[in-house]
């Protein structure tokens, strides 16, 4: 969309700032700016303050690398959690989904990304050495690799496994198979192939 | 998505603030927050400042009602534009599309919305009286109703026409018909029906 009308600079700057968000182009950024300015000025001010607060107060937890207000986050400092299990996930959203399963009570390490050679994200960017140090702490008995089942997530899990192997830690990966509640007819063929390969005797 | 992990308050506040944007739900808001905090802290600060600037410096132009830094915007105060034509549009984005056609040199009035009885937006909210006053200025010879061709846009045009009729101003509406460069096979039937009804003798 070419802009032809003279546009006030603060409006132009706001639209450009929205375009830095993932998945937001010119049209969406415009819609967001118009909406806030026309219908929700309080929302605009709230968002401005929230951004300011978040960028100034949030740090990475020194143990799990997730966002935290304190040096060690609430999850890592919770004595109820089992320190012998360490689950490695890509993002806080993934961490939250595992939590939602109500079947894990160990600790986490959040990569805050995945290996993406094409974007120049390598093992150093993900601080593999830091993960290795964390995994070697005496309390840790098992590391669960819970990166996504995408090409990049699988690559990350593979390289992490290579990196952590031979240090006497048990490594595991989330099981692959047919999703809960699904009808076989509607499951894609590669999932069925996986489920067959990794079938369990009952 | 249920949130189960203890989440730092500034992160939670930021996600909630993003959810006030149109079309942004919990997941998208989360992705935006993580992206800015992890990969673009400068972007977050830029957006915070842009929101702050825009909400404090932008006002509505007293003539065309669009966003402006000054009492009268640059378009309305441009002496090169023809004051005998007044084009009424719903949003600044629509105004910009008309400008992009390079075939209009008159002035604008931006409704900043449309009649939407279900959402409680009536003629008063759109300041119909103000539009009438603007249209009655002696320089204005023709008012072009360029609201959208949606149900709400059509309703708005209809009511505006009713409101402005009988005041000695010429009223017009953008022509309806087959879009430029289109093949009839791929044009929807109701557009064809319109184009037939409003066919022109050549």
Short mmCIF file of C-alpha atoms in Angstrom, two decimals:
data_model
loop_
_atom_site.label_atom_id
_atom_site.label_comp_id
_atom_site.label_asym_id
_atom_site.label_seq_id
_atom_site.Cartn_x
_atom_site.Cartn_y
_atom_site.Cartn_z
CA UNK A 1 0.00 0.00 0.00
CA UNK A 2 1.60 3.25 -1.12
CA UNK A 3 1.05 6.16 1.21
CA UNK A 4 0.24 9.33 -0.64
CA UNK A 5 -1.48 11.61 1.80
CA UNK A 6 0.72 13.67 4.08
CA UNK A 7 0.60 11.68 7.31
CA UNK A 8 1.31 13.09 10.79
CA UNK A 9 4.75 11.87 11.96
CA UNK A 10 3.55 10.38 15.30
CA UNK A 11 0.99 8.24 13.42
CA UNK A 12 3.60 7.11 10.88
CA UNK A 13 6.03 6.24 13.71
CA UNK A 14 3.36 4.24 15.53
CA UNK A 15 2.50 2.25 12.40
CA UNK A 16 6.20 1.55 11.78
CA UNK A 17 6.65 0.42 15.38
CA UNK A 18 3.73 -2.03 15.09
CA UNK A 19 5.30 -3.47 11.94
CA UNK A 20 8.18 -4.80 14.05
CA UNK A 21 5.79 -7.30 15.65
CA UNK A 22 5.84 -10.82 14.18
CA UNK A 23 3.23 -11.33 11.45
CA UNK A 24 2.20 -7.68 11.32
CA UNK A 25 2.40 -5.89 7.96
CA UNK A 26 1.45 -2.39 6.84
CA UNK A 27 -2.31 -2.98 6.76
CA UNK A 28 -2.54 -4.72 10.15
CA UNK A 29 -0.25 -2.13 11.76
CA UNK A 30 -2.51 0.61 10.40
CA UNK A 31 -5.63 -1.12 11.73
CA UNK A 32 -4.00 -1.46 15.17
CA UNK A 33 -2.93 2.19 15.25
CA UNK A 34 -6.32 3.51 14.11
CA UNK A 35 -8.13 1.27 16.56
CA UNK A 36 -6.13 2.38 19.58
CA UNK A 37 -6.17 6.08 18.67
CA UNK A 38 -9.86 6.12 17.78
CA UNK A 39 -11.43 3.68 20.22
CA UNK A 40 -9.01 2.78 22.99
CA UNK A 41 -6.61 5.54 24.01
CA UNK A 42 -6.46 4.00 27.49
CA UNK A 43 -5.40 0.72 25.85
CA UNK A 44 -2.62 2.53 23.98
CA UNK A 45 -1.35 4.06 27.20
CA UNK A 46 -1.61 0.73 29.01
CA UNK A 47 0.38 -0.99 26.25
CA UNK A 48 2.99 1.75 26.30
CA UNK A 49 3.49 1.37 30.05
CA UNK A 50 3.43 -2.44 29.92
CA UNK A 51 6.18 -2.46 27.27
CA UNK A 52 8.22 -0.06 29.32
CA UNK A 53 7.76 -2.06 32.52
CA UNK A 54 8.47 -5.41 30.89
CA UNK A 55 11.67 -4.27 29.17
CA UNK A 56 13.02 -2.66 32.31
CA UNK A 57 12.06 -5.21 34.96
CA UNK A 58 12.19 -8.65 33.29
CA UNK A 59 15.42 -10.66 33.26
CA UNK A 60 16.22 -14.27 32.34
CA UNK A 61 16.09 -16.71 35.24
CA UNK A 62 19.65 -17.80 35.95
CA UNK A 63 18.59 -21.43 36.23
CA UNK A 64 15.88 -22.04 33.60
CA UNK A 65 16.49 -19.06 31.28
CA UNK A 66 12.77 -18.15 31.16
CA UNK A 67 11.53 -14.62 31.85
CA UNK A 68 11.53 -13.67 35.51
CA UNK A 69 11.39 -10.66 37.79
CA UNK A 70 13.89 -12.24 40.14
CA UNK A 71 17.32 -13.86 39.60
CA UNK A 72 15.80 -17.31 40.13
CA UNK A 73 12.20 -17.67 38.92
CA UNK A 74 9.29 -18.94 41.03
CA UNK A 75 9.24 -22.33 39.31
CA UNK A 76 12.96 -22.98 39.84
CA UNK A 77 12.81 -21.91 43.47
CA UNK A 78 9.72 -24.03 44.25
CA UNK A 79 10.88 -26.74 46.72
CA UNK A 80 7.88 -28.94 45.77
CA UNK A 81 9.33 -29.64 42.34
CA UNK A 82 11.52 -32.69 41.61
CA UNK A 83 15.10 -31.52 40.85
CA UNK A 84 16.08 -34.89 39.36
CA UNK A 85 14.14 -34.18 36.13
CA UNK A 86 15.10 -31.43 33.69
CA UNK A 87 12.81 -30.78 30.72
CA UNK A 88 14.25 -28.72 27.84
CA UNK A 89 11.67 -26.75 25.83
CA UNK A 90 11.90 -24.06 23.12
CA UNK A 91 9.65 -21.35 24.57
CA UNK A 92 7.70 -20.42 27.73
CA UNK A 93 4.52 -21.29 25.76
CA UNK A 94 5.76 -24.88 25.32
CA UNK A 95 6.67 -25.00 29.00
CA UNK A 96 3.15 -23.93 29.82
CA UNK A 97 1.59 -26.67 27.64
CA UNK A 98 3.64 -29.31 29.46
CA UNK A 99 2.49 -27.84 32.74
CA UNK A 100 -1.11 -28.01 31.50
CA UNK A 101 -0.77 -31.80 31.09
CA UNK A 102 -0.53 -32.09 34.91
CA UNK A 103 1.91 -34.97 34.45
CA UNK A 104 5.27 -33.35 35.04
CA UNK A 105 6.66 -32.11 38.31
CA UNK A 106 10.34 -31.60 37.45
CA UNK A 107 12.24 -28.48 36.49
CA UNK A 108 12.67 -26.80 33.11
CA UNK A 109 15.25 -25.22 30.89
CA UNK A 110 13.84 -22.84 28.28
CA UNK A 111 16.01 -22.46 25.16
CA UNK A 112 14.22 -19.26 24.03
CA UNK A 113 14.66 -20.41 20.45
CA UNK A 114 15.84 -23.37 18.37
CA UNK A 115 18.80 -24.15 16.12
CA UNK A 116 18.14 -22.40 12.82
CA UNK A 117 21.31 -22.42 10.71
CA UNK A 118 19.61 -20.47 7.92
CA UNK A 119 18.86 -17.62 10.33
CA UNK A 120 22.32 -17.89 11.84
CA UNK A 121 21.15 -19.37 15.16
CA UNK A 122 23.79 -21.89 16.24
CA UNK A 123 24.66 -23.87 19.41
CA UNK A 124 26.49 -20.85 20.83
CA UNK A 125 23.42 -18.61 20.55
CA UNK A 126 21.40 -21.19 22.47
CA UNK A 127 24.18 -21.45 25.09
CA UNK A 128 24.65 -25.23 24.80
CA UNK A 129 27.54 -25.10 27.29
CA UNK A 130 25.29 -23.47 29.89
CA UNK A 131 22.71 -26.22 29.38
CA UNK A 132 25.44 -28.86 29.78
CA UNK A 133 26.57 -27.25 33.04
CA UNK A 134 22.99 -27.17 34.27
CA UNK A 135 22.42 -30.81 33.30
CA UNK A 136 25.61 -31.91 35.11
CA UNK A 137 24.46 -30.60 38.46
CA UNK A 138 24.42 -33.60 40.79
CA UNK A 139 20.66 -33.50 41.41
CA UNK A 140 19.80 -34.06 37.73
CA UNK A 141 19.14 -37.70 36.85
CA UNK A 142 17.28 -37.34 33.54
CA UNK A 143 17.04 -34.73 30.79
CA UNK A 144 13.82 -34.77 28.74
CA UNK A 145 14.23 -33.19 25.30
CA UNK A 146 10.86 -31.56 24.59
CA UNK A 147 11.65 -29.37 21.58
CA UNK A 148 9.02 -29.22 18.84
CA UNK A 149 8.53 -31.98 16.28
CA UNK A 150 9.36 -29.62 13.43
CA UNK A 151 12.51 -29.93 11.32
CA UNK A 152 14.26 -27.28 13.39
CA UNK A 153 13.01 -28.65 16.71
CA UNK A 154 14.16 -32.16 15.78
CA UNK A 155 17.57 -30.83 14.73
CA UNK A 156 17.87 -29.00 18.04
CA UNK A 157 16.98 -32.15 19.99
CA UNK A 158 19.47 -34.19 17.95
CA UNK A 159 22.33 -31.77 18.54
CA UNK A 160 21.49 -31.31 22.21
CA UNK A 161 21.51 -35.10 22.61
CA UNK A 162 24.94 -35.30 20.90
CA UNK A 163 26.23 -32.55 23.15
CA UNK A 164 24.92 -34.03 26.39
CA UNK A 165 25.67 -37.69 25.64
CA UNK A 166 28.60 -39.29 27.41
CA UNK A 167 28.16 -37.22 30.53
CA UNK A 168 26.38 -39.98 32.40
CA UNK A 169 22.94 -38.34 32.22
CA UNK A 170 19.87 -40.24 31.07
CA UNK A 171 18.40 -38.56 27.97
CA UNK A 172 14.82 -38.98 26.75
CA UNK A 173 12.51 -37.46 24.16
CA UNK A 174 8.72 -37.06 24.31
CA UNK A 175 6.95 -40.09 22.77
CA UNK A 176 5.72 -39.75 19.20
CA UNK A 177 2.41 -41.32 18.20
CA UNK A 178 -1.30 -40.96 17.66
CA UNK A 179 -2.76 -37.91 19.50
CA UNK A 180 -5.23 -38.52 22.32
CA UNK A 181 -8.88 -38.65 21.27
CA UNK A 182 -8.12 -38.88 17.55
CA UNK A 183 -9.67 -41.18 14.96
CA UNK A 184 -7.08 -43.04 12.88
CA UNK A 185 -8.89 -42.07 9.68
CA UNK A 186 -8.06 -38.41 10.27
CA UNK A 187 -4.48 -38.79 11.54
CA UNK A 188 -1.80 -37.98 8.93
CA UNK A 189 0.18 -40.87 7.45
CA UNK A 190 3.56 -39.92 8.88
CA UNK A 191 2.13 -39.89 12.42
CA UNK A 192 0.69 -43.38 11.80
CA UNK A 193 4.10 -44.48 10.47
CA UNK A 194 5.75 -43.23 13.66
CA UNK A 195 3.13 -44.86 15.85
CA UNK A 196 3.66 -48.18 14.07
CA UNK A 197 7.44 -48.01 14.37
CA UNK A 198 7.26 -47.20 18.03
CA UNK A 199 4.37 -49.54 18.87
CA UNK A 200 4.33 -51.01 22.36
CA UNK A 201 3.51 -54.56 23.35
CA UNK A 202 0.64 -54.70 25.83
CA UNK B 1 -4.86 -21.70 26.88
CA UNK B 2 -4.86 -22.05 30.65
CA UNK B 3 -1.85 -20.51 32.35
CA UNK B 4 -0.51 -22.71 35.11
CA UNK B 5 3.05 -21.64 35.66
CA UNK B 6 3.63 -18.68 37.93
CA UNK B 7 4.19 -15.85 35.43
CA UNK B 8 6.03 -12.60 36.18
CA UNK B 9 3.50 -9.76 36.49
CA UNK B 10 5.15 -7.45 33.90
CA UNK B 11 4.99 -10.24 31.30
CA UNK B 12 1.35 -10.99 32.15
CA UNK B 13 0.50 -7.27 31.91
CA UNK B 14 2.23 -6.98 28.54
CA UNK B 15 0.33 -9.97 27.13
CA UNK B 16 -2.95 -8.54 28.42
CA UNK B 17 -2.16 -5.17 26.86
CA UNK B 18 -1.47 -6.77 23.45
CA UNK B 19 -4.83 -8.55 23.66
CA UNK B 20 -6.56 -5.18 23.43
CA UNK B 21 -5.40 -4.90 19.80
CA UNK B 22 -7.97 -5.93 17.16
CA UNK B 23 -7.65 -9.56 16.10
CA UNK B 24 -5.08 -10.42 18.77
CA UNK B 25 -5.88 -13.31 21.13
CA UNK B 26 -3.92 -14.96 23.93
CA UNK B 27 -1.57 -16.95 21.68
CA UNK B 28 -0.72 -14.07 19.33
CA UNK B 29 -0.26 -11.68 22.25
CA UNK B 30 2.14 -14.17 23.84
CA UNK B 31 4.11 -14.54 20.60
CA UNK B 32 4.38 -10.74 20.30
CA UNK B 33 5.53 -10.35 23.90
CA UNK B 34 8.11 -13.15 23.68
CA UNK B 35 9.39 -11.86 20.35
CA UNK B 36 9.96 -8.32 21.57
CA UNK B 37 11.47 -9.34 24.91
CA UNK B 38 13.71 -12.01 23.42
CA UNK B 39 14.73 -10.59 20.05
CA UNK B 40 13.82 -6.92 19.80
CA UNK B 41 14.01 -4.97 23.05
CA UNK B 42 14.75 -1.84 21.03
CA UNK B 43 11.53 -2.48 19.09
CA UNK B 44 9.60 -2.74 22.36
CA UNK B 45 10.99 0.58 23.55
CA UNK B 46 10.31 2.19 20.16
CA UNK B 47 6.71 0.97 20.26
CA UNK B 48 6.28 2.20 23.83
CA UNK B 49 7.50 5.68 22.89
CA UNK B 50 5.49 5.77 19.63
CA UNK B 51 2.28 4.94 21.52
CA UNK B 52 3.04 7.59 24.07
CA UNK B 53 3.84 10.21 21.42
CA UNK B 54 0.81 9.40 19.26
CA UNK B 55 -1.69 9.51 22.12
CA UNK B 56 -0.35 12.79 23.44
CA UNK B 57 0.27 14.72 20.20
CA UNK B 58 -2.39 13.57 17.72
CA UNK B 59 -5.74 15.36 17.51
CA UNK B 60 -8.62 15.19 15.05
CA UNK B 61 -8.42 17.73 12.23
CA UNK B 62 -11.21 20.26 12.80
CA UNK B 63 -12.19 20.14 9.14
CA UNK B 64 -11.81 16.54 7.96
CA UNK B 65 -11.78 14.70 11.32
CA UNK B 66 -8.73 12.62 10.37
CA UNK B 67 -5.67 12.34 12.63
CA UNK B 68 -3.47 15.41 12.60
CA UNK B 69 -0.75 17.10 14.59
CA UNK B 70 -2.24 20.51 13.89
CA UNK B 71 -5.76 21.93 14.25
CA UNK B 72 -6.21 21.79 10.47
CA UNK B 73 -4.40 18.91 8.73
CA UNK B 74 -2.01 19.27 5.81
CA UNK B 75 -4.54 17.96 3.29
CA UNK B 76 -7.29 20.38 4.36
CA UNK B 77 -4.91 23.33 4.38
CA UNK B 78 -3.44 22.53 0.94
CA UNK B 79 -4.53 25.38 -1.41
CA UNK B 80 -3.96 23.14 -4.46
CA UNK B 81 -6.97 21.00 -3.61
CA UNK B 82 -10.45 21.67 -4.99
CA UNK B 83 -12.76 22.83 -2.15
CA UNK B 84 -15.92 22.26 -4.23
CA UNK B 85 -15.68 18.47 -3.80
CA UNK B 86 -16.09 16.73 -0.43
CA UNK B 87 -15.51 12.97 -0.27
CA UNK B 88 -16.82 11.14 2.82
CA UNK B 89 -14.90 7.98 3.76
CA UNK B 90 -14.95 5.65 6.76
CA UNK B 91 -11.27 5.55 7.69
CA UNK B 92 -7.91 7.19 6.85
CA UNK B 93 -7.00 3.92 5.08
CA UNK B 94 -9.96 4.39 2.70
CA UNK B 95 -8.94 8.00 2.18
CA UNK B 96 -5.49 6.81 1.24
CA UNK B 97 -6.83 4.31 -1.32
CA UNK B 98 -8.81 7.06 -3.03
CA UNK B 99 -5.69 9.19 -3.09
CA UNK B 100 -3.78 6.25 -4.62
CA UNK B 101 -6.18 6.30 -7.59
CA UNK B 102 -4.72 9.69 -8.62
CA UNK B 103 -8.16 10.72 -9.80
CA UNK B 104 -9.44 12.87 -6.98
CA UNK B 105 -8.25 16.31 -6.03
CA UNK B 106 -10.99 17.47 -3.68
CA UNK B 107 -11.20 17.47 0.09
CA UNK B 108 -12.22 14.71 2.50
CA UNK B 109 -14.28 14.08 5.58
CA UNK B 110 -13.28 10.97 7.55
CA UNK B 111 -16.09 9.42 9.60
CA UNK B 112 -13.69 7.35 11.75
CA UNK B 113 -16.28 4.59 11.80
CA UNK B 114 -19.62 3.62 10.31
CA UNK B 115 -23.18 3.27 11.55
CA UNK B 116 -23.36 0.01 13.48
CA UNK B 117 -26.62 -0.15 15.45
CA UNK B 118 -25.70 -3.51 16.97
CA UNK B 119 -22.56 -2.00 18.49
CA UNK B 120 -24.47 1.10 19.52
CA UNK B 121 -22.84 3.41 16.95
CA UNK B 122 -25.52 5.83 15.79
CA UNK B 123 -25.69 9.09 13.79
CA UNK B 124 -24.75 11.08 16.89
CA UNK B 125 -21.53 9.14 17.43
CA UNK B 126 -20.53 9.86 13.84
CA UNK B 127 -21.44 13.56 14.31
CA UNK B 128 -23.86 13.78 11.37
CA UNK B 129 -24.68 17.40 12.26
CA UNK B 130 -21.02 18.33 12.01
CA UNK B 131 -20.85 16.71 8.56
CA UNK B 132 -23.97 18.62 7.50
CA UNK B 133 -22.41 21.89 8.66
CA UNK B 134 -19.23 21.07 6.76
CA UNK B 135 -21.19 20.17 3.61
CA UNK B 136 -23.18 23.41 3.76
CA UNK B 137 -20.12 25.61 3.56
CA UNK B 138 -20.55 27.72 0.45
CA UNK B 139 -17.52 26.32 -1.37
CA UNK B 140 -18.90 22.76 -1.40
CA UNK B 141 -20.73 21.85 -4.62
CA UNK B 142 -20.77 18.05 -4.42
CA UNK B 143 -20.54 15.45 -1.67
CA UNK B 144 -19.23 12.02 -2.73
CA UNK B 145 -20.33 9.21 -0.42
CA UNK B 146 -17.43 6.76 -0.45
CA UNK B 147 -18.25 4.49 2.49
CA UNK B 148 -17.56 0.77 2.02
CA UNK B 149 -19.85 -1.52 0.03
CA UNK B 150 -20.55 -3.64 3.08
CA UNK B 151 -23.95 -3.81 4.79
CA UNK B 152 -22.86 -1.24 7.39
CA UNK B 153 -21.13 1.01 4.87
CA UNK B 154 -24.20 0.99 2.62
CA UNK B 155 -26.45 1.80 5.58
CA UNK B 156 -24.17 4.68 6.53
CA UNK B 157 -24.25 6.06 2.97
CA UNK B 158 -28.03 5.73 2.87
CA UNK B 159 -28.56 7.59 6.15
CA UNK B 160 -25.99 10.25 5.28
CA UNK B 161 -27.79 10.81 1.97
CA UNK B 162 -31.13 11.14 3.79
CA UNK B 163 -29.58 13.58 6.22
CA UNK B 164 -27.89 15.75 3.61
CA UNK B 165 -30.66 15.68 0.99
CA UNK B 166 -32.75 18.82 0.57
CA UNK B 167 -29.92 21.15 1.45
CA UNK B 168 -29.17 21.97 -2.19
CA UNK B 169 -25.95 19.92 -2.34
CA UNK B 170 -25.30 17.44 -5.12
CA UNK B 171 -24.84 13.95 -3.67
CA UNK B 172 -23.07 11.07 -5.40
CA UNK B 173 -21.84 7.56 -4.59
CA UNK B 174 -18.86 5.69 -6.07
CA UNK B 175 -19.88 3.63 -9.12
CA UNK B 176 -20.49 -0.08 -8.57
CA UNK B 177 -19.41 -2.59 -11.20
CA UNK B 178 -16.81 -5.02 -12.49
CA UNK B 179 -13.33 -4.36 -11.00
CA UNK B 180 -10.56 -3.18 -13.33
CA UNK B 181 -8.49 -5.97 -14.91
CA UNK B 182 -10.89 -8.74 -13.88
CA UNK B 183 -12.18 -11.66 -15.94
CA UNK B 184 -15.97 -12.01 -15.83
CA UNK B 185 -15.66 -15.74 -15.11
CA UNK B 186 -14.07 -14.97 -11.73
CA UNK B 187 -16.25 -12.01 -10.69
CA UNK B 188 -18.95 -12.87 -8.15
CA UNK B 189 -22.57 -12.98 -9.33
CA UNK B 190 -23.84 -10.05 -7.30
CA UNK B 191 -21.17 -7.77 -8.77
CA UNK B 192 -22.22 -8.87 -12.25
CA UNK B 193 -25.86 -8.20 -11.31
CA UNK B 194 -24.91 -4.66 -10.23
CA UNK B 195 -22.86 -4.07 -13.36
CA UNK B 196 -25.79 -5.17 -15.51
CA UNK B 197 -28.28 -2.98 -13.68
CA UNK B 198 -26.05 0.04 -13.94
CA UNK B 199 -24.79 -0.64 -17.48
CA UNK B 200 -23.89 2.39 -19.56
CA UNK B 201 -24.72 2.99 -23.19
CA UNK B 202 -21.54 3.59 -25.23
#
